[in-house]
């Protein structure tokens, strides 16, 4: 089993839509082709997918943000990280976070912040095991 983490493309829209619907648990999610293009064309914003056997089973959004505090050193913000329920416990979330950390290192980020709903208790356990803390 090989997990490939890559930038999202137009062919991934349906899969990303389903993943984000499961994350948001509402009917307001609508993934647009224009947004996929925005992320692909940006140097500081990334929409990544985890591909397992030619099937998208996870996604994460990463934004590299300017910061006035440390000269020109940015910080990173992780949002909308989700792994398909049927694919959990296979290293997919870890692969997504490893790719995020690789990108953050390339951008010399001062810190990485992760936003997650307080209702995602199982996810928070995973985030803590991956080195993220719930404290400020």
Tab-separated table of C-alpha atoms in Angstrom:
chain	number	residue	atom	x	y	z
A	1	UNK	CA	0.000	0.000	0.000
A	2	UNK	CA	1.563	3.259	-1.162
A	3	UNK	CA	0.115	6.561	-0.010
A	4	UNK	CA	0.881	9.432	-2.360
A	5	UNK	CA	0.297	12.945	-1.040
A	6	UNK	CA	0.024	15.452	-3.867
A	7	UNK	CA	-1.590	18.719	-4.833
A	8	UNK	CA	-5.252	18.433	-5.704
A	9	UNK	CA	-6.360	18.715	-9.312
A	10	UNK	CA	-9.640	19.024	-11.193
A	11	UNK	CA	-10.163	15.253	-11.177
A	12	UNK	CA	-10.261	15.260	-7.370
A	13	UNK	CA	-13.219	17.633	-6.959
A	14	UNK	CA	-15.849	14.957	-6.301
A	15	UNK	CA	-13.669	13.160	-3.736
A	16	UNK	CA	-12.713	16.391	-1.968
A	17	UNK	CA	-16.375	17.420	-1.930
A	18	UNK	CA	-17.370	14.161	-0.207
A	19	UNK	CA	-14.550	14.385	2.335
A	20	UNK	CA	-15.330	17.993	3.228
A	21	UNK	CA	-19.049	17.259	3.488
A	22	UNK	CA	-18.208	14.564	6.048
A	23	UNK	CA	-15.992	17.036	7.892
A	24	UNK	CA	-18.484	19.913	7.935
A	25	UNK	CA	-21.577	17.734	8.334
A	26	UNK	CA	-23.765	20.268	6.565
A	27	UNK	CA	-25.098	20.846	3.085
A	28	UNK	CA	-23.232	24.091	2.467
A	29	UNK	CA	-19.967	22.589	1.193
A	30	UNK	CA	-19.325	23.315	-2.467
A	31	UNK	CA	-15.872	22.736	-3.937
A	32	UNK	CA	-15.275	24.929	-6.985
A	33	UNK	CA	-12.945	24.318	-9.918
A	34	UNK	CA	-11.775	27.918	-9.552
A	35	UNK	CA	-10.646	27.235	-5.985
A	36	UNK	CA	-8.746	24.119	-7.046
A	37	UNK	CA	-7.003	26.274	-9.652
A	38	UNK	CA	-6.302	28.994	-7.070
A	39	UNK	CA	-4.517	26.522	-4.812
A	40	UNK	CA	-2.579	24.937	-7.685
A	41	UNK	CA	-1.416	28.361	-8.923
A	42	UNK	CA	-0.503	29.728	-5.485
A	43	UNK	CA	2.962	29.614	-3.965
A	44	UNK	CA	1.615	29.955	-0.420
A	45	UNK	CA	-1.678	28.062	-0.341
A	46	UNK	CA	-1.968	24.319	-0.792
A	47	UNK	CA	-4.836	21.893	-1.147
A	48	UNK	CA	-3.355	18.436	-0.784
A	49	UNK	CA	-4.903	15.019	-1.203
A	50	UNK	CA	-3.833	11.584	-0.059
A	51	UNK	CA	-4.112	9.114	-2.911
A	52	UNK	CA	-4.290	5.416	-2.083
A	53	UNK	CA	-4.514	3.039	-5.046
A	54	UNK	CA	-5.817	5.825	-7.314
A	55	UNK	CA	-8.506	6.805	-4.821
A	56	UNK	CA	-8.501	10.091	-2.872
A	57	UNK	CA	-8.937	9.119	0.788
A	58	UNK	CA	-7.826	12.280	2.589
A	59	UNK	CA	-7.295	15.995	2.187
A	60	UNK	CA	-5.777	18.960	3.990
A	61	UNK	CA	-5.547	22.690	3.348
A	62	UNK	CA	-2.324	24.526	4.179
A	63	UNK	CA	-1.896	28.290	4.103
A	64	UNK	CA	1.486	29.967	4.482
A	65	UNK	CA	0.737	33.324	6.107
A	66	UNK	CA	2.865	36.474	6.303
A	67	UNK	CA	3.809	37.573	9.803
A	68	UNK	CA	5.004	40.983	10.968
A	69	UNK	CA	6.676	39.507	14.036
A	70	UNK	CA	9.719	37.691	12.616
A	71	UNK	CA	10.958	39.806	9.710
A	72	UNK	CA	9.756	37.962	6.620
A	73	UNK	CA	9.382	34.549	8.272
A	74	UNK	CA	5.825	33.257	7.752
A	75	UNK	CA	3.735	30.920	9.875
A	76	UNK	CA	1.533	28.076	8.651
A	77	UNK	CA	-2.132	27.341	9.174
A	78	UNK	CA	-3.606	23.865	8.669
A	79	UNK	CA	-7.340	23.526	8.125
A	80	UNK	CA	-9.868	21.028	6.809
A	81	UNK	CA	-7.835	17.893	7.438
A	82	UNK	CA	-9.918	14.770	6.999
A	83	UNK	CA	-9.377	11.102	6.190
A	84	UNK	CA	-12.141	8.909	4.826
A	85	UNK	CA	-13.615	6.904	7.722
A	86	UNK	CA	-13.037	3.586	5.923
A	87	UNK	CA	-9.357	4.458	5.424
A	88	UNK	CA	-8.482	5.549	8.963
A	89	UNK	CA	-5.637	3.890	10.893
A	90	UNK	CA	-3.576	3.293	7.737
A	91	UNK	CA	-1.088	6.156	8.098
A	92	UNK	CA	-2.930	8.521	5.768
A	93	UNK	CA	-3.310	11.361	8.273
A	94	UNK	CA	0.354	11.038	9.193
A	95	UNK	CA	1.331	11.134	5.509
A	96	UNK	CA	-0.715	14.315	5.035
A	97	UNK	CA	0.905	15.977	8.066
A	98	UNK	CA	4.389	14.864	6.965
A	99	UNK	CA	3.859	16.568	3.608
A	100	UNK	CA	2.565	19.701	5.374
A	101	UNK	CA	5.668	19.764	7.578
A	102	UNK	CA	7.905	19.331	4.517
A	103	UNK	CA	6.262	22.315	2.796
A	104	UNK	CA	6.486	24.381	5.986
A	105	UNK	CA	10.203	23.617	6.289
A	106	UNK	CA	10.731	24.714	2.670
A	107	UNK	CA	8.995	28.011	3.510
A	108	UNK	CA	10.947	28.424	6.787
A	109	UNK	CA	7.744	28.792	8.829
A	110	UNK	CA	8.145	29.967	12.420
A	111	UNK	CA	5.279	27.765	13.604
A	112	UNK	CA	2.465	25.550	12.390
A	113	UNK	CA	-1.039	26.083	13.746
A	114	UNK	CA	-3.837	23.595	13.240
A	115	UNK	CA	-7.516	24.515	13.504
A	116	UNK	CA	-10.021	21.827	14.391
A	117	UNK	CA	-13.539	21.757	15.789
A	118	UNK	CA	-13.668	20.954	19.483
A	119	UNK	CA	-16.161	18.193	18.608
A	120	UNK	CA	-13.518	16.120	16.775
A	121	UNK	CA	-12.208	14.359	19.890
A	122	UNK	CA	-10.709	11.354	18.070
A	123	UNK	CA	-8.967	13.673	15.623
A	124	UNK	CA	-7.554	15.713	18.502
A	125	UNK	CA	-5.997	12.588	19.974
A	126	UNK	CA	-4.334	11.924	16.610
A	127	UNK	CA	-3.144	15.538	16.362
A	128	UNK	CA	-1.600	15.341	19.837
A	129	UNK	CA	0.150	12.066	18.954
A	130	UNK	CA	1.495	13.866	15.879
A	131	UNK	CA	3.021	16.632	18.014
A	132	UNK	CA	0.282	19.264	18.039
A	133	UNK	CA	-0.871	20.700	21.337
A	134	UNK	CA	-4.320	21.980	22.222
A	135	UNK	CA	-2.820	24.825	24.206
A	136	UNK	CA	-2.001	28.252	22.859
